[in-house]
PDB file of C-alpha atoms in Angstrom:
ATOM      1  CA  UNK A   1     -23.363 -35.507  21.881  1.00 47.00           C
ATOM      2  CA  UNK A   2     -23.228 -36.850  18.380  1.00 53.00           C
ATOM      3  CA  UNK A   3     -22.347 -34.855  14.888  1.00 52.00           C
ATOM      4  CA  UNK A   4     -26.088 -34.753  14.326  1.00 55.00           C
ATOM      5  CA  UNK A   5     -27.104 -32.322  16.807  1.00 50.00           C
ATOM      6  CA  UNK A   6     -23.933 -30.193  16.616  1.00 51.00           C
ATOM      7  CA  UNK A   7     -25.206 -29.836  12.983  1.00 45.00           C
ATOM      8  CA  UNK A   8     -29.090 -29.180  14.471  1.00 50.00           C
ATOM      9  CA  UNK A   9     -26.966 -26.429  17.040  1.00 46.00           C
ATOM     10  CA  UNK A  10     -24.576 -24.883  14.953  1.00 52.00           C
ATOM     11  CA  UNK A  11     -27.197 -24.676  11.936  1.00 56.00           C
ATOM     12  CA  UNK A  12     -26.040 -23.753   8.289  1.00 60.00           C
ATOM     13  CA  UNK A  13     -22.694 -22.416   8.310  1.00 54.00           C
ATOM     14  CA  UNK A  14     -22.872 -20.479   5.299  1.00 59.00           C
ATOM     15  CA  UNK A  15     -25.665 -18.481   6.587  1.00 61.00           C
ATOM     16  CA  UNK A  16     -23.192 -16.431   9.093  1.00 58.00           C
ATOM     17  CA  UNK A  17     -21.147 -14.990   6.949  1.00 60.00           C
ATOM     18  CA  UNK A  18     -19.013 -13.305   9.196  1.00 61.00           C
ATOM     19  CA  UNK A  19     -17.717 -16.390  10.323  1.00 59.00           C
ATOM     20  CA  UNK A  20     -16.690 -16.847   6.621  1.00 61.00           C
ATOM     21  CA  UNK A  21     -13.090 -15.792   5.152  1.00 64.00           C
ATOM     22  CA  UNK A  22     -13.863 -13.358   2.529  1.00 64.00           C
ATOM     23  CA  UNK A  23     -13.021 -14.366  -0.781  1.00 62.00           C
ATOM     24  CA  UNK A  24     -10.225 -13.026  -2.260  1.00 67.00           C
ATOM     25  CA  UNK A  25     -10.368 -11.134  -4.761  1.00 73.00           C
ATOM     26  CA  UNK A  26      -6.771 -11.998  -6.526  1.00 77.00           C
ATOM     27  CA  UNK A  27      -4.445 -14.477  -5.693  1.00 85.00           C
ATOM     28  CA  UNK A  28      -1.581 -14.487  -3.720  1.00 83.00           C
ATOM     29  CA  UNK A  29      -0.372 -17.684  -3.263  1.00 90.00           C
ATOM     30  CA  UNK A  30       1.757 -20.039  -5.557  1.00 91.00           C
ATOM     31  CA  UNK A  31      -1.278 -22.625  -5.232  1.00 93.00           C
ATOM     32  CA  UNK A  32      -3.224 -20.042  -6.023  1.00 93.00           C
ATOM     33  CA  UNK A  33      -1.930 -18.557  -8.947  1.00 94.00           C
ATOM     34  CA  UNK A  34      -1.455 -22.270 -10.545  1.00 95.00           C
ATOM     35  CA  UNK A  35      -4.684 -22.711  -9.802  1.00 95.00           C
ATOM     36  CA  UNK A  36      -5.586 -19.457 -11.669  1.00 95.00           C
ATOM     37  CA  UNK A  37      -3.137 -20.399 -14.891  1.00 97.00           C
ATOM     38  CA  UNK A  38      -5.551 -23.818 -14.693  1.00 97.00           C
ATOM     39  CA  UNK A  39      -8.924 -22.249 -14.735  1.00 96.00           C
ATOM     40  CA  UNK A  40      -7.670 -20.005 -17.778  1.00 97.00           C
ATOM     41  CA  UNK A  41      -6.382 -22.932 -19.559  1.00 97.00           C
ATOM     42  CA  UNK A  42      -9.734 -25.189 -19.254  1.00 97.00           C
ATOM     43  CA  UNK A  43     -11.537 -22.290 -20.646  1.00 97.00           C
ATOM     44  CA  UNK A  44     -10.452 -22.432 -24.144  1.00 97.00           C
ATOM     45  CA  UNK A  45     -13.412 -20.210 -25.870  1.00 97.00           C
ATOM     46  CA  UNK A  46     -11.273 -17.306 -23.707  1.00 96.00           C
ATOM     47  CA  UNK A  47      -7.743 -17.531 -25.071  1.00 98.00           C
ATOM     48  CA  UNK A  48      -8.081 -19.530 -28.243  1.00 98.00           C
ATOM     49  CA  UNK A  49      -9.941 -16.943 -30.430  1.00 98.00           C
ATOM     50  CA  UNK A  50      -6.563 -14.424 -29.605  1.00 98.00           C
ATOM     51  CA  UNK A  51      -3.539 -16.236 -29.904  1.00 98.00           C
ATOM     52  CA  UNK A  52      -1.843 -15.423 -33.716  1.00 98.00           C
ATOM     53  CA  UNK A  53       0.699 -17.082 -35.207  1.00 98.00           C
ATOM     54  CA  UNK A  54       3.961 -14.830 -36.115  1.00 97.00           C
ATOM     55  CA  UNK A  55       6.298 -16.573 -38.153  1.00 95.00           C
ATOM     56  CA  UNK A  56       9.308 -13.500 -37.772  1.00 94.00           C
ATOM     57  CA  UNK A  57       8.906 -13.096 -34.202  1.00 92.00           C
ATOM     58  CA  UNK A  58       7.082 -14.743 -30.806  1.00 91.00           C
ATOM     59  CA  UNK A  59       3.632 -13.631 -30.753  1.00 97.00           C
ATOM     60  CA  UNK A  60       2.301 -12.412 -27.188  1.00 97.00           C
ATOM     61  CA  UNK A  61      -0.781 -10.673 -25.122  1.00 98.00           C
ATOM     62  CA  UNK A  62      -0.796  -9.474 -21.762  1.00 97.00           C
ATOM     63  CA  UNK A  63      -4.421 -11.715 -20.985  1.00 97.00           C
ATOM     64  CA  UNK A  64      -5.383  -9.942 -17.953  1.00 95.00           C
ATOM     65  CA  UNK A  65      -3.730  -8.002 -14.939  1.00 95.00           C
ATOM     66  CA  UNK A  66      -4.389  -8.213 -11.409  1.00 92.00           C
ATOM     67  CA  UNK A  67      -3.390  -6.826  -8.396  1.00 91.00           C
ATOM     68  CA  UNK A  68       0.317  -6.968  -8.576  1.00 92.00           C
ATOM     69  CA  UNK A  69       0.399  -9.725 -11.363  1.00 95.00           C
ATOM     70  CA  UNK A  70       0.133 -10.060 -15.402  1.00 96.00           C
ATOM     71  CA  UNK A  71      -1.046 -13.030 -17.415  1.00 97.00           C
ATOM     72  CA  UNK A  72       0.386 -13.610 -20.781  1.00 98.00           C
ATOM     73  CA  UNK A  73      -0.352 -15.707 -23.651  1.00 98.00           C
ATOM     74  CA  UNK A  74       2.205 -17.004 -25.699  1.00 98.00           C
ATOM     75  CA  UNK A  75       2.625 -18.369 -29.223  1.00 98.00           C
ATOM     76  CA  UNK A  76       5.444 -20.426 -30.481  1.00 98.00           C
ATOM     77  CA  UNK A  77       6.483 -21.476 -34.201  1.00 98.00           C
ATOM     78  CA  UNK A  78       8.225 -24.076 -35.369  1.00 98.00           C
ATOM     79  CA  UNK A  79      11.622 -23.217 -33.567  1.00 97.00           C
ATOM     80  CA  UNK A  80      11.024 -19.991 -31.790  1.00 97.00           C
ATOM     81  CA  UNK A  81      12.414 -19.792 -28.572  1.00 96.00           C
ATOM     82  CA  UNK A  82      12.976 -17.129 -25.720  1.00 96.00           C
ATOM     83  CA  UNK A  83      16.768 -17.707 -25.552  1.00 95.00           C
ATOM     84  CA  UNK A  84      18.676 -17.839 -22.264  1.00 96.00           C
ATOM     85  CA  UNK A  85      16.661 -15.437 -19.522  1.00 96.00           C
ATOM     86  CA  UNK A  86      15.689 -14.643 -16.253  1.00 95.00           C
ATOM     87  CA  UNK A  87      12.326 -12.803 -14.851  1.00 95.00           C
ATOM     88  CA  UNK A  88      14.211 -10.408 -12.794  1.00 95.00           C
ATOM     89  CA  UNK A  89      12.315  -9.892  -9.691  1.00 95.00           C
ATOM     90  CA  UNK A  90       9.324 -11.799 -10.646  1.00 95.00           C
ATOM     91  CA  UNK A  91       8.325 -15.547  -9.648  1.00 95.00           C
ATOM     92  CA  UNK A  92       6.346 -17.367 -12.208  1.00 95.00           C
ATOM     93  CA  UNK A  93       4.072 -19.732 -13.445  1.00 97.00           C
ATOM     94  CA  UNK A  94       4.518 -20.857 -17.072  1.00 97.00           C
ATOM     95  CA  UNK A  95       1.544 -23.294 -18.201  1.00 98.00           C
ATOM     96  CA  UNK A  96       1.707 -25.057 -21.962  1.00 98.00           C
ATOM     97  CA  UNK A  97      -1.960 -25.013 -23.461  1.00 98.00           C
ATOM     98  CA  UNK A  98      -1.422 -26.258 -27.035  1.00 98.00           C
ATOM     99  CA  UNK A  99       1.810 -28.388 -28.651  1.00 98.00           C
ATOM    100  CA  UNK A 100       4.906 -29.101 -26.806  1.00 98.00           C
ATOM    101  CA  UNK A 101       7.552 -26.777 -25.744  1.00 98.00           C
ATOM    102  CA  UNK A 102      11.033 -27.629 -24.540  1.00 98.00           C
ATOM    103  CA  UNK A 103      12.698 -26.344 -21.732  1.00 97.00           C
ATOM    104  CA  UNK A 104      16.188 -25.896 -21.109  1.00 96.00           C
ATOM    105  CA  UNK A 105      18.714 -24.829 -18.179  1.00 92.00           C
ATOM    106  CA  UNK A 106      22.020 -25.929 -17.157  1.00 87.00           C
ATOM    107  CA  UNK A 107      20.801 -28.423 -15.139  1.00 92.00           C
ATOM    108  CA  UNK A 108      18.382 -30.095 -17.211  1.00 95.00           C
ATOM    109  CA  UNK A 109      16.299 -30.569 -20.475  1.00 96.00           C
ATOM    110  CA  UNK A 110      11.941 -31.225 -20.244  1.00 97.00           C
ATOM    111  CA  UNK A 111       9.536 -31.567 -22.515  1.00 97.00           C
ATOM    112  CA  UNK A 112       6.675 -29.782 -21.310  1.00 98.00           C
ATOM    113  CA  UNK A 113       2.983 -31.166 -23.309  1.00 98.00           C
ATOM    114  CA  UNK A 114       0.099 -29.467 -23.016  1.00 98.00           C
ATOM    115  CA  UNK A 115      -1.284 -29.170 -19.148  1.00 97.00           C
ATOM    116  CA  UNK A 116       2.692 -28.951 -17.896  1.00 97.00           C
ATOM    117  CA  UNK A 117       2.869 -26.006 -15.670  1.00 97.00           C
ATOM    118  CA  UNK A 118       6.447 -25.091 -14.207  1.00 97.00           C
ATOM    119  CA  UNK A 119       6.815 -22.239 -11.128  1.00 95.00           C
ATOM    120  CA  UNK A 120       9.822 -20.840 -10.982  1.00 94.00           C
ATOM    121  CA  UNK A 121      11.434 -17.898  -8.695  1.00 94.00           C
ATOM    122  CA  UNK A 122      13.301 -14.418  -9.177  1.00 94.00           C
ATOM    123  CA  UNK A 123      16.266 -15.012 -10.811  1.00 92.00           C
ATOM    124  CA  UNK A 124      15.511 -18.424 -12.657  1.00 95.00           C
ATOM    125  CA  UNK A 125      17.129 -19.143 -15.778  1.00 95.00           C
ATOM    126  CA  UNK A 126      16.019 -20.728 -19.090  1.00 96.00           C
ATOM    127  CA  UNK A 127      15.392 -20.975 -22.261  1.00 97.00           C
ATOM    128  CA  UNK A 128      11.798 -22.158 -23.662  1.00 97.00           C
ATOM    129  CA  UNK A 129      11.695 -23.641 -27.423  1.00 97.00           C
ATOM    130  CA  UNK A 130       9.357 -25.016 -30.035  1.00 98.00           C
ATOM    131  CA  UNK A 131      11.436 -28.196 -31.006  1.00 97.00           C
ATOM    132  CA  UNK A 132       8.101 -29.503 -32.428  1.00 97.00           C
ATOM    133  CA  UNK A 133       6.541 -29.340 -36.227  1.00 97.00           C
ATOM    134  CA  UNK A 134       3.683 -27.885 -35.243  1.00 98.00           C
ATOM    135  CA  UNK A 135       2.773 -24.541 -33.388  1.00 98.00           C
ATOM    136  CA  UNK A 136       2.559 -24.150 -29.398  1.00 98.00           C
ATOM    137  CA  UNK A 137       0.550 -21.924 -26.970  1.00 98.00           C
ATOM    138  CA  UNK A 138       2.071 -21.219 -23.499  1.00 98.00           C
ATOM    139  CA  UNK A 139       0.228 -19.044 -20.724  1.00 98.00           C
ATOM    140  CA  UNK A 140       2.498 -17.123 -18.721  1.00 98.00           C
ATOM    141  CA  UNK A 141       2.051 -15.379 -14.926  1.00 97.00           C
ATOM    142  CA  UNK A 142       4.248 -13.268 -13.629  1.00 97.00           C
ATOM    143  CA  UNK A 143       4.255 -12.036  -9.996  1.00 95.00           C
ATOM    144  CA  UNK A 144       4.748  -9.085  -9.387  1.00 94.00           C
ATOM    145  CA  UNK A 145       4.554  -7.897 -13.042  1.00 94.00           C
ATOM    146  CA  UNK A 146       6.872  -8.334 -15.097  1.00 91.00           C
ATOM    147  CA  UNK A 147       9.217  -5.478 -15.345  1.00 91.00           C
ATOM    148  CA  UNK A 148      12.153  -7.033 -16.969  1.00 93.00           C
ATOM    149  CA  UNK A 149      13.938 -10.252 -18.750  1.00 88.00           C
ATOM    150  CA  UNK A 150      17.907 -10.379 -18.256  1.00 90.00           C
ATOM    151  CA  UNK A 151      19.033 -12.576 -21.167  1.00 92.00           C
ATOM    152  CA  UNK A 152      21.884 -14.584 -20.005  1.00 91.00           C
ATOM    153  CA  UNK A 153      24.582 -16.240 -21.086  1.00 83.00           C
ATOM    154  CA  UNK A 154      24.953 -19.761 -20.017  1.00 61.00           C
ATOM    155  CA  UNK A 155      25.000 -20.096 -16.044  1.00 51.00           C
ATOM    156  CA  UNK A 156      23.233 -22.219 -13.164  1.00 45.00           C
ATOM    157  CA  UNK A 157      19.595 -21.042 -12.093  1.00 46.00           C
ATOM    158  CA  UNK A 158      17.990 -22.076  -9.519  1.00 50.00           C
ATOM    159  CA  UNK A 159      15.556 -24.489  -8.527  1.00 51.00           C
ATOM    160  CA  UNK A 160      11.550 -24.568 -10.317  1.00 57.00           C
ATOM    161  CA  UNK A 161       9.264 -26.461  -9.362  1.00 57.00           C
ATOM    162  CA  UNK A 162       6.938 -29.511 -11.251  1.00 57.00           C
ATOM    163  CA  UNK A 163       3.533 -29.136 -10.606  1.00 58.00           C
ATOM    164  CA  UNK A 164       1.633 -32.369 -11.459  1.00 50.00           C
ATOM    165  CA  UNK A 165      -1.207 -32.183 -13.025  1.00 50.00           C
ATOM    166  CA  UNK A 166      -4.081 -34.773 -12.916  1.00 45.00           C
TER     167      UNK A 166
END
């Protein structure tokens, strides 16, 4: 029996939809949440008409919320930075949309351009700055929620993650 008729048989598979996985509604994934911190990103007309520029302190928005998760945007001046902290119980997904932000732990230094995305878990330190001369945007997803941000003086944090981007 060739593909052909197994395709004749079986007919269209998107007309039995109980054979389908229901789409979920929020993610719950890491794939899936970097996935959601990309769709946000490549649709500009959402998040560009709200981010402000503070020049006395970092300028943020809680974006959206979902089940069990926040989305932030972030704006960065000329040398604002978060300082040494953790997430507390919350893993994360921190995505650079406009300018370039710097991030630092113990064990290393990265420029992060617009497009980097870096997923991190409970309990990782760092410290994100604008070393640039111009401003930065940075979209930020915390799961769960974020309840809390230990700052920290200097110590080793564990592993994040790249994600490359195409």
């Amino acid at each position: 029996m060739n593909s052909d008729s197994d395709l004749q048989i079986a007919g269209d598979i998107l007309e039995v939809q109980h054979l389908l996985q229901p789409a979920r509604e929020h993610p719950s994934t890491v794939s899936e949440f970097v996935g959601l911190a990309r769709s946000i990103a490549a649709d500009r007309a959402q998040w560009a008409p709200l981010v402000r520029y503070d020049t006395t302190t970092r300028w943020y928005h809680r974006l959206r919320t979902g089940l069990g998760y926040e989305v932030w945007l972030l704006s960065w001046v000329p040398g604002q930075g978060s300082g040494l902290h953790d997430h507390g119980l919350s893993s994360g997904v921190l995505t650079v949309l406009d300018g370039r932000l710097t991030e630092r732990t113990e064990r290393a230094t990265r420029a992060l351009d617009p497009g980097a995305q870096r997923v991190f878990a409970p309990g990782y330190a760092h410290d994100v700055v604008n070393d640039s001369l111009e401003p930065a945007v940075s979209l930020h997803i915390y799961y769960p929620g974020l309840t809390e941000m230990p700052m920290h003086a200097a110590r080793c944090a564990p592993a994040a993650v790249d994600v490359v981007t195409a």
